[in-house]
Coordinates of N, CA and C in Angstrom, one line a residue:
Chain A
M1277 N -2.0 46.5 18.0 CA -1.8 48.0 17.9 C -1.2 48.6 19.1
D1278 N -1.7 48.2 20.3 CA -1.1 48.6 21.6 C 0.3 48.1 21.7
N1279 N 0.6 46.9 21.1 CA 2.0 46.4 21.1 C 2.8 47.3 20.2
N1280 N 2.3 47.8 19.1 CA 3.1 48.7 18.2 C 3.4 50.0 18.9
I1281 N 2.4 50.5 19.7 CA 2.6 51.8 20.4 C 3.7 51.6 21.4
A1282 N 3.6 50.5 22.2 CA 4.7 50.3 23.2 C 6.0 50.1 22.5
A1283 N 6.0 49.4 21.4 CA 7.3 49.1 20.7 C 7.9 50.4 20.2
L1284 N 7.1 51.3 19.7 CA 7.6 52.6 19.2 C 8.1 53.4 20.4
D1285 N 7.4 53.4 21.6 CA 7.9 54.1 22.8 C 9.3 53.6 23.1
S1286 N 9.5 52.3 23.1 CA 10.8 51.8 23.6 C 11.8 52.0 22.5
V1287 N 11.5 51.9 21.3 CA 12.5 52.1 20.2 C 13.0 53.6 20.2
F1288 N 12.0 54.5 20.3 CA 12.5 55.9 20.3 C 13.2 56.3 21.6
H1289 N 12.8 55.7 22.7 CA 13.5 55.9 24.0 C 14.9 55.3 23.8
A1290 N 15.1 54.2 23.2 CA 16.4 53.6 23.0 C 17.3 54.5 22.1
L1291 N 16.7 55.1 21.2 CA 17.4 55.9 20.2 C 17.7 57.3 20.7
A1292 N 17.2 57.7 21.9 CA 17.4 59.0 22.4 C 18.7 59.2 23.1
D1293 N 19.7 58.4 22.8 CA 21.0 58.4 23.4 C 22.1 58.2 22.4
P1294 N 23.1 59.1 22.4 CA 24.1 59.0 21.4 C 24.9 57.7 21.4
T1295 N 25.2 57.1 22.6 CA 25.9 55.8 22.6 C 25.1 54.7 22.0
R1296 N 23.8 54.7 22.3 CA 23.0 53.6 21.8 C 22.8 53.8 20.3
R1297 N 22.7 55.1 19.8 CA 22.6 55.2 18.3 C 23.9 54.8 17.6
A1298 N 25.0 55.1 18.3 CA 26.3 54.6 17.7 C 26.4 53.1 17.6
V1299 N 25.8 52.4 18.6 CA 25.9 50.9 18.6 C 25.0 50.4 17.5
V1300 N 23.8 51.0 17.3 CA 22.9 50.6 16.2 C 23.7 50.8 14.9
Q1301 N 24.3 52.0 14.7 CA 25.0 52.3 13.5 C 26.1 51.3 13.2
Q1302 N 26.9 50.9 14.3 CA 27.9 49.9 14.1 C 27.3 48.6 13.7
L1303 N 26.2 48.2 14.3 CA 25.6 46.9 14.0 C 24.9 46.9 12.6
A1304 N 24.6 48.0 12.1 CA 24.1 48.1 10.7 C 25.2 47.6 9.7
R1305 N 26.4 47.7 10.2 CA 27.5 47.3 9.3 C 27.7 45.8 9.4
G1306 N 27.2 45.2 10.5 CA 27.3 43.7 10.7 C 27.4 43.4 12.2
P1307 N 27.2 42.1 12.5 CA 27.2 41.7 13.9 C 28.6 42.0 14.6
A1308 N 28.6 42.2 15.9 CA 29.8 42.5 16.6 C 29.7 42.0 18.0
S1309 N 30.9 41.7 18.6 CA 30.8 41.3 20.0 C 30.7 42.5 20.9
V1310 N 30.2 42.3 22.2 CA 30.0 43.4 23.1 C 31.3 44.1 23.3
S1311 N 32.4 43.4 23.4 CA 33.7 44.1 23.7 C 34.1 45.0 22.4
E1312 N 33.9 44.5 21.2 CA 34.1 45.3 20.0 C 33.3 46.6 20.1
L1313 N 32.0 46.4 20.4 CA 31.1 47.5 20.4 C 31.5 48.5 21.5
A1314 N 32.0 48.0 22.6 CA 32.3 48.9 23.8 C 33.6 49.7 23.5
R1315 N 34.5 49.2 22.7 CA 35.8 49.8 22.5 C 35.8 51.3 22.3
P1316 N 35.0 51.8 21.3 CA 35.1 53.3 21.1 C 34.7 54.2 22.2
F1317 N 34.1 53.6 23.2 CA 33.5 54.5 24.3 C 34.3 54.5 25.5
D1318 N 34.5 55.7 26.1 CA 35.2 55.8 27.3 C 34.2 55.7 28.5
M1319 N 33.9 54.4 28.8 CA 32.8 54.1 29.6 C 33.0 52.8 30.4
A1320 N 32.7 52.7 31.6 CA 32.8 51.4 32.4 C 31.9 50.4 31.7
L1321 N 32.4 49.1 31.7 CA 31.6 48.1 31.1 C 30.2 47.9 31.6
P1322 N 30.0 48.0 33.0 CA 28.6 47.9 33.4 C 27.7 49.0 32.9
S1323 N 28.2 50.2 32.7 CA 27.4 51.3 32.1 C 27.1 50.9 30.7
F1324 N 28.1 50.4 29.9 CA 27.9 50.1 28.5 C 26.8 49.0 28.4
L1325 N 26.9 48.0 29.3 CA 26.0 46.9 29.3 C 24.6 47.3 29.5
K1326 N 24.4 48.4 30.3 CA 23.0 48.9 30.5 C 22.5 49.4 29.2
H1327 N 23.3 50.1 28.4 CA 22.9 50.6 27.1 C 22.5 49.4 26.2
I1328 N 23.3 48.3 26.2 CA 23.0 47.1 25.4 C 21.7 46.6 25.9
G1329 N 21.4 46.6 27.2 CA 20.2 46.1 27.7 C 19.0 46.9 27.2
V1330 N 19.1 48.2 27.2 CA 18.0 49.0 26.7 C 17.7 48.7 25.2
L1331 N 18.8 48.6 24.5 CA 18.6 48.3 23.0 C 18.0 46.9 22.9
E1332 N 18.4 45.9 23.7 CA 17.8 44.6 23.5 C 16.3 44.6 23.9
A1333 N 16.0 45.3 25.0 CA 14.6 45.4 25.5 C 13.7 46.1 24.4
S1334 N 14.3 47.0 23.7 CA 13.5 47.7 22.6 C 13.3 46.8 21.4
G1335 N 14.0 45.7 21.3 CA 13.9 44.8 20.2 C 14.7 45.3 19.0
L1336 N 15.5 46.3 19.2 CA 16.4 46.8 18.1 C 17.6 45.9 17.8
I1337 N 18.0 45.3 18.9 CA 19.2 44.3 18.7 C 18.9 43.0 19.4
G1338 N 19.5 42.0 19.0 CA 19.5 40.7 19.7 C 20.9 40.3 20.0
S1339 N 21.1 39.4 20.9 CA 22.5 38.9 21.2 C 22.5 37.4 21.5
E1340 N 23.6 36.8 21.3 CA 23.8 35.4 21.6 C 25.2 35.2 22.2
K1341 N 25.2 34.3 23.2 CA 26.5 34.1 23.9 C 27.1 32.7 23.4
S1342 N 28.3 32.8 23.0 CA 29.0 31.6 22.6 C 30.3 31.5 23.3
G1343 N 30.4 30.6 24.3 CA 31.6 30.6 25.2 C 31.6 31.9 26.0
R1344 N 32.7 32.6 25.9 CA 32.7 33.9 26.7 C 32.4 35.1 25.9
V1345 N 32.0 34.9 24.6 CA 31.8 36.0 23.8 C 30.3 36.2 23.5
R1346 N 29.8 37.4 23.8 CA 28.4 37.7 23.4 C 28.4 38.5 22.2
T1347 N 27.7 38.0 21.1 CA 27.7 38.7 19.8 C 26.3 39.3 19.6
C1348 N 26.3 40.6 19.3 CA 25.1 41.4 19.0 C 24.8 41.5 17.5
R1349 N 23.5 41.5 17.2 CA 23.2 41.8 15.8 C 22.0 42.7 15.8
L1350 N 21.9 43.5 14.7 CA 20.7 44.4 14.6 C 19.5 43.7 14.1
K1351 N 18.3 44.0 14.7 CA 17.1 43.5 14.2 C 16.4 44.5 13.3
R1352 N 16.6 44.3 12.0 CA 16.2 45.3 11.1 C 14.7 45.7 11.1
R1353 N 13.9 44.6 11.5 CA 12.4 44.8 11.4 C 11.9 46.0 12.3
R1354 N 12.5 46.0 13.5 CA 12.1 47.0 14.5 C 12.5 48.4 14.1
L1355 N 13.7 48.5 13.5 CA 14.2 49.7 13.0 C 13.3 50.2 11.8
A1356 N 13.0 49.3 11.0 CA 12.1 49.6 9.8 C 10.7 50.1 10.3
A1357 N 10.2 49.5 11.4 CA 8.9 50.0 11.9 C 9.0 51.4 12.3
A1358 N 10.1 51.8 13.0 CA 10.2 53.2 13.4 C 10.3 54.1 12.2
E1359 N 11.1 53.7 11.2 CA 11.2 54.5 10.0 C 9.9 54.7 9.3
R1360 N 9.0 53.6 9.3 CA 7.7 53.8 8.7 C 6.9 54.8 9.4
W1361 N 7.1 55.0 10.7 CA 6.3 56.0 11.4 C 6.6 57.4 10.8
F1362 N 7.8 57.7 10.4 CA 8.2 58.9 9.8 C 7.6 59.1 8.4
E1363 N 7.6 57.9 7.7 CA 7.0 57.9 6.3 C 5.5 58.3 6.4
E1364 N 4.8 57.8 7.4 CA 3.4 58.0 7.6 C 3.1 59.5 7.8
Q1365 N 4.0 60.1 8.6 CA 3.8 61.6 8.9 C 4.1 62.4 7.6
R1366 N 5.1 61.9 6.9 CA 5.4 62.6 5.6 C 4.2 62.5 4.6
A1367 N 3.6 61.4 4.6 CA 2.4 61.2 3.7 C 1.3 62.1 4.1
L1368 N 1.0 62.3 5.4 CA 0.0 63.2 5.9 C 0.3 64.6 5.5
W1369 N 1.6 65.0 5.6 CA 2.1 66.3 5.3 C 1.9 66.6 3.8
A1370 N 2.3 65.6 3.0 CA 2.2 65.7 1.5 C 0.7 65.8 1.2
G1371 N -0.2 65.1 1.8 CA -1.6 65.1 1.6 C -2.1 66.5 1.8
R1372 N -1.6 67.2 2.8 CA -2.0 68.5 3.2 C -1.7 69.5 2.0
Y1373 N -0.5 69.3 1.4 CA -0.2 70.2 0.3 C -0.9 69.9 -1.0
D1374 N -1.3 68.5 -1.2 CA -2.2 68.2 -2.3 C -3.5 68.9 -2.1
N1375 N -4.0 69.0 -0.9 CA -5.3 69.6 -0.6 C -5.1 71.1 -0.9
L1376 N -4.0 71.7 -0.6 CA -3.8 73.2 -0.9 C -3.8 73.4 -2.4
D1377 N -3.1 72.4 -3.1 CA -3.0 72.5 -4.6 C -4.4 72.5 -5.2
N1378 N -5.2 71.5 -4.6 CA -6.6 71.4 -5.1 C -7.4 72.7 -4.9
L1379 N -7.2 73.3 -3.7 CA -7.9 74.5 -3.3 C -7.5 75.6 -4.3
L1380 N -6.2 75.7 -4.5 CA -5.7 76.8 -5.4 C -6.2 76.6 -6.8
E1381 N -6.3 75.4 -7.3 CA -6.8 75.1 -8.6 C -8.3 75.5 -8.7
T1382 N -9.0 75.2 -7.6 CA -10.4 75.5 -7.6 C -10.6 77.0 -7.6
L1383 N -9.7 77.7 -6.8 CA -9.8 79.2 -6.8 C -9.4 79.8 -8.1
N1384 N -8.4 79.3 -8.7 CA -7.9 79.8 -10.1 C -9.0 79.5 -11.1
G1385 N -9.6 78.3 -11.0 CA -10.7 77.9 -11.9 C -11.9 78.9 -11.8
G1386 N -12.2 79.3 -10.5 CA -13.2 80.3 -10.2 C -12.9 81.6 -10.8
E1387 N -11.6 82.0 -10.8 CA -11.2 83.3 -11.3 C -11.4 83.3 -12.9
N1388 N -11.0 82.2 -13.5 CA -11.2 82.1 -14.9 C -12.6 82.2 -15.4
E1389 N -13.5 81.7 -14.6 CA -14.9 81.8 -14.9 C -15.5 83.2 -14.8
S1390 N -14.9 84.0 -13.9 CA -15.5 85.3 -13.6 C -15.2 86.3 -14.7
Chain B
M543 N 27.9 69.6 14.6 CA 27.8 68.1 14.8 C 27.2 67.8 16.2
D544 N 27.9 68.4 17.2 CA 27.4 68.1 18.6 C 25.9 68.6 18.7
N545 N 25.6 69.7 18.0 CA 24.3 70.2 18.0 C 23.3 69.2 17.4
N546 N 23.8 68.6 16.3 CA 22.9 67.5 15.7 C 22.7 66.4 16.6
I547 N 23.7 66.0 17.3 CA 23.6 64.8 18.3 C 22.6 65.2 19.3
A548 N 22.7 66.4 19.9 CA 21.8 66.8 21.0 C 20.4 67.0 20.4
A549 N 20.3 67.4 19.1 CA 19.0 67.6 18.5 C 18.3 66.2 18.4
L550 N 19.1 65.2 17.9 CA 18.5 63.8 17.8 C 18.1 63.3 19.1
D551 N 18.9 63.5 20.1 CA 18.6 63.0 21.5 C 17.2 63.6 21.9
S552 N 17.0 64.9 21.7 CA 15.7 65.5 22.2 C 14.6 65.1 21.2
V553 N 14.8 64.9 19.9 CA 13.7 64.5 19.0 C 13.3 63.1 19.4
F554 N 14.2 62.2 19.5 CA 13.8 60.8 19.8 C 13.2 60.7 21.2
H555 N 13.7 61.5 22.2 CA 13.1 61.5 23.5 C 11.6 62.0 23.4
A556 N 11.4 63.1 22.6 CA 10.1 63.7 22.4 C 9.1 62.6 21.8
L557 N 9.7 61.8 20.9 CA 8.8 60.9 20.1 C 8.6 59.5 20.9
A558 N 9.2 59.4 22.1 CA 9.1 58.2 22.8 C 7.9 58.2 23.7
D559 N 6.8 58.9 23.3 CA 5.6 59.0 24.1 C 4.4 59.0 23.1
P560 N 3.4 58.2 23.3 CA 2.3 58.1 22.4 C 1.5 59.4 22.2
T561 N 1.3 60.1 23.3 CA 0.6 61.4 23.2 C 1.4 62.4 22.3
R562 N 2.7 62.5 22.5 CA 3.5 63.4 21.7 C 3.5 63.0 20.3
R563 N 3.6 61.7 20.0 CA 3.5 61.2 18.6 C 2.2 61.5 18.0
A564 N 1.1 61.4 18.8 CA -0.2 61.7 18.2 C -0.3 63.2 17.9
V565 N 0.3 64.1 18.7 CA 0.3 65.5 18.4 C 1.0 65.8 17.1
V566 N 2.2 65.2 17.0 CA 2.9 65.4 15.7 C 2.1 65.0 14.5
Q567 N 1.5 63.8 14.7 CA 0.6 63.3 13.6 C -0.5 64.2 13.2
Q568 N -1.1 64.8 14.3 CA -2.2 65.8 14.0 C -1.7 67.0 13.3
L569 N -0.5 67.5 13.8 CA 0.1 68.7 13.2 C 0.6 68.5 11.8
A570 N 0.9 67.2 11.4 CA 1.3 66.9 10.0 C 0.1 67.2 9.1
R571 N -1.1 67.2 9.6 CA -2.3 67.5 8.8 C -2.4 69.0 8.7
G572 N -1.8 69.8 9.5 CA -1.9 71.2 9.5 C -1.9 71.8 10.9
P573 N -1.7 73.2 11.0 CA -1.6 73.8 12.3 C -2.9 73.6 13.1
A574 N -2.8 73.7 14.4 CA -4.0 73.5 15.3 C -3.7 74.2 16.6
S575 N -4.8 74.6 17.2 CA -4.7 75.3 18.5 C -4.4 74.2 19.6
V576 N -3.8 74.7 20.7 CA -3.5 73.8 21.8 C -4.8 73.1 22.3
S577 N -5.9 73.8 22.3 CA -7.2 73.2 22.8 C -7.7 72.2 21.9
E578 N -7.6 72.4 20.6 CA -7.9 71.4 19.6 C -7.1 70.1 19.7
L579 N -5.8 70.4 19.9 CA -4.8 69.3 20.1 C -5.1 68.4 21.3
A580 N -5.5 69.1 22.4 CA -5.7 68.5 23.7 C -7.0 67.6 23.7
R581 N -8.0 68.0 22.8 CA -9.3 67.4 22.9 C -9.4 65.9 22.9
P582 N -8.6 65.2 22.1 CA -8.7 63.7 22.1 C -8.2 63.0 23.3
F583 N -7.5 63.8 24.2 CA -6.8 63.1 25.3 C -7.5 63.3 26.6
D584 N -7.6 62.2 27.4 CA -8.2 62.3 28.7 C -7.1 62.7 29.7
M585 N -6.8 64.0 29.7 CA -5.6 64.4 30.4 C -5.8 65.8 30.9
A586 N -5.4 66.1 32.1 CA -5.5 67.5 32.6 C -4.6 68.4 31.7
L587 N -5.1 69.7 31.5 CA -4.4 70.6 30.6 C -2.9 70.8 31.0
P588 N -2.6 71.0 32.3 CA -1.2 71.2 32.7 C -0.3 70.0 32.2
S589 N -0.8 68.8 32.3 CA 0.0 67.6 31.8 C 0.1 67.7 30.3
F590 N -0.9 68.0 29.6 CA -0.9 68.1 28.2 C 0.1 69.2 27.8
L591 N 0.1 70.3 28.5 CA 1.0 71.4 28.2 C 2.5 71.0 28.4
K592 N 2.7 70.1 29.3 CA 4.1 69.6 29.5 C 4.5 68.9 28.2
H593 N 3.6 68.1 27.6 CA 4.0 67.4 26.4 C 4.3 68.4 25.3
I594 N 3.4 69.4 25.2 CA 3.7 70.4 24.2 C 5.0 71.1 24.4
G595 N 5.4 71.3 25.7 CA 6.7 71.9 26.0 C 7.8 71.0 25.6
V596 N 7.7 69.7 25.8 CA 8.8 68.8 25.3 C 8.9 68.8 23.8
L597 N 7.8 68.9 23.1 CA 7.8 68.9 21.6 C 8.5 70.2 21.2
E598 N 8.1 71.3 21.8 CA 8.7 72.6 21.4 C 10.2 72.6 21.7
A599 N 10.6 72.1 22.9 CA 12.0 72.1 23.2 C 12.8 71.2 22.2
S600 N 12.2 70.2 21.7 CA 12.9 69.3 20.7 C 13.0 70.0 19.3
G601 N 12.3 71.1 19.1 CA 12.3 71.7 17.8 C 11.4 71.0 16.8
L602 N 10.6 70.1 17.3 CA 9.6 69.4 16.3 C 8.4 70.3 16.0
I603 N 8.0 71.1 17.0 CA 6.9 72.0 16.8 C 7.2 73.4 17.2
G604 N 6.5 74.4 16.7 CA 6.6 75.7 17.1 C 5.2 76.2 17.5
S605 N 5.1 77.3 18.2 CA 3.8 77.8 18.5 C 3.8 79.3 18.6
E606 N 2.6 79.9 18.3 CA 2.4 81.3 18.3 C 1.1 81.7 19.1
K607 N 1.2 82.7 19.9 CA 0.0 83.1 20.6 C -0.7 84.3 20.0
S608 N -2.0 84.2 19.7 CA -2.7 85.3 19.1 C -3.9 85.5 20.0
G609 N -4.0 86.6 20.8 CA -5.1 86.8 21.8 C -5.0 85.6 22.8
R610 N -6.0 84.9 23.0 CA -6.0 83.8 24.0 C -5.8 82.4 23.3
V611 N -5.5 82.4 22.0 CA -5.3 81.1 21.3 C -3.8 80.9 21.0
R612 N -3.3 79.8 21.4 CA -1.9 79.4 21.0 C -2.0 78.4 19.9
T613 N -1.5 78.7 18.8 CA -1.5 77.8 17.6 C -0.2 77.1 17.4
C614 N -0.2 75.8 17.3 CA 1.0 75.0 17.1 C 1.1 74.6 15.6
R615 N 2.4 74.5 15.2 CA 2.6 74.0 13.8 C 3.8 73.1 13.8
L616 N 3.8 72.1 12.9 CA 5.0 71.2 12.8 C 6.2 71.9 12.2
K617 N 7.3 71.6 12.7 CA 8.6 72.0 12.0 C 9.1 70.8 11.3
R618 N 8.8 70.8 10.0 CA 9.2 69.6 9.2 C 10.7 69.3 9.2
R619 N 11.5 70.4 9.2 CA 12.9 70.1 9.1 C 13.5 69.2 10.1
R620 N 13.1 69.4 11.4 CA 13.6 68.6 12.5 C 13.1 67.1 12.3
L621 N 11.9 67.0 11.9 CA 11.3 65.6 11.7 C 12.1 64.9 10.5
A622 N 12.4 65.7 9.5 CA 13.1 65.1 8.3 C 14.6 64.7 8.8
A623 N 15.2 65.5 9.7 CA 16.5 65.2 10.1 C 16.5 63.8 10.9
A624 N 15.5 63.6 11.7 CA 15.4 62.3 12.4 C 15.2 61.2 11.4
E625 N 14.3 61.4 10.4 CA 14.1 60.4 9.3 C 15.4 60.0 8.6
R626 N 16.2 61.1 8.4 CA 17.5 60.8 7.7 C 18.4 59.9 8.4
W627 N 18.3 60.0 9.8 CA 19.1 59.1 10.6 C 18.8 57.6 10.2
F628 N 17.5 57.3 10.0 CA 17.1 55.9 9.7 C 17.7 55.6 8.3
E629 N 17.6 56.6 7.4 CA 18.1 56.3 6.0 C 19.6 56.0 6.0
E630 N 20.3 56.7 6.9 CA 21.7 56.4 7.0 C 22.0 55.0 7.4
Q631 N 21.2 54.5 8.4 CA 21.5 53.2 8.9 C 21.1 52.2 7.8
R632 N 20.0 52.5 7.1 CA 19.6 51.6 6.0 C 20.7 51.5 4.9
A633 N 21.3 52.6 4.6 CA 22.4 52.6 3.6 C 23.5 51.7 4.1
L634 N 23.9 51.8 5.4 CA 25.0 51.0 5.9 C 24.6 49.5 5.8
W635 N 23.4 49.2 6.1 CA 22.9 47.8 6.1 C 22.9 47.3 4.6
A636 N 22.5 48.2 3.7 CA 22.4 47.8 2.3 C 23.9 47.6 1.8
G637 N 24.8 48.4 2.2 CA 26.2 48.3 1.9 C 26.8 47.0 2.3
R638 N 26.3 46.5 3.5 CA 26.7 45.3 4.0 C 26.3 44.1 3.1
Y639 N 25.1 44.2 2.5 CA 24.6 43.1 1.7 C 25.3 43.2 0.3
D640 N 25.6 44.4 -0.1 CA 26.4 44.6 -1.4 C 27.7 43.9 -1.2
N641 N 28.4 44.0 0.0 CA 29.6 43.4 0.2 C 29.5 41.9 0.2
L642 N 28.4 41.4 0.8 CA 28.1 39.9 0.7 C 27.9 39.4 -0.7
D643 N 27.2 40.2 -1.5 CA 27.0 39.9 -2.9 C 28.3 39.8 -3.6
N644 N 29.2 40.8 -3.4 CA 30.5 40.8 -4.0 C 31.3 39.5 -3.6
L645 N 31.2 39.2 -2.3 CA 31.9 38.0 -1.8 C 31.4 36.7 -2.5
L646 N 30.0 36.6 -2.6 CA 29.5 35.4 -3.2 C 29.9 35.3 -4.6
E647 N 29.9 36.5 -5.3 CA 30.3 36.5 -6.7 C 31.7 36.0 -6.9
T648 N 32.6 36.5 -6.0 CA 34.0 36.1 -6.0 C 34.1 34.6 -5.8
L649 N 33.3 34.1 -4.8 CA 33.4 32.7 -4.4 C 32.9 31.9 -5.6
N650 N 31.8 32.3 -6.2 CA 31.2 31.6 -7.4 C 32.2 31.6 -8.5
G651 N 32.8 32.8 -8.8 CA 33.8 32.9 -9.8 C 34.9 31.9 -9.6
G652 N 35.3 31.8 -8.3 CA 36.4 30.8 -7.9 C 36.0 29.4 -8.2
E653 N 34.7 29.1 -8.0 CA 34.2 27.7 -8.3 C 34.3 27.4 -9.8
N654 N 33.8 28.4 -10.6 CA 33.8 28.2 -12.0 C 35.2 27.9 -12.6
E655 N 36.2 28.6 -11.9 CA 37.5 28.4 -12.4 C 38.1 27.1 -12.1
S656 N 37.6 26.5 -11.0 CA 38.2 25.2 -10.6 C 37.8 24.0 -11.4

């Protein structure tokens, strides 16, 4: 459970940056090398590599080096865990309206009886 | 568009903290006063108010003061926008597998013809 909390902390922290979200979006289309990923950004490579490091630390992406090429891929499971957090909040919110519906039904029922 | 990017930055930043996520979760059940929200946390009020400030700045929650009570409520729209970002990545990912399916079908078709 504590692991999950720490994981969500680092996933949301990783996603709180437009460059890192764009990298995730690119990797959702399929694996890519670091140089392919860096191309759209007007950024020095060391700065870009810091973003890659934050994404790897969050568990959102993994990478493998083959020769001189480092290839990154998305780790869907971690992304899905973060999405589930939103689904849980939506379920609570929906439950709240179910409760209001029940209350209104009870109140209306009460009116009919009077 | 730039507004959306900045909004996602601040929403994900706001959610990268367990206290702030717990507040959102509590407010998904319905509005609550700051003192009700603070109760579960072993935290000085000024520190807690900073978390509330980050959530308000992100647009995830709003608050109103009536007399000495400040009541907070969830702003569903901003939460839903962040959830949509995950749905978009999932659609890209799904598209990728559709492409693989098409490729496999083409390859299998090729085998049958040979």
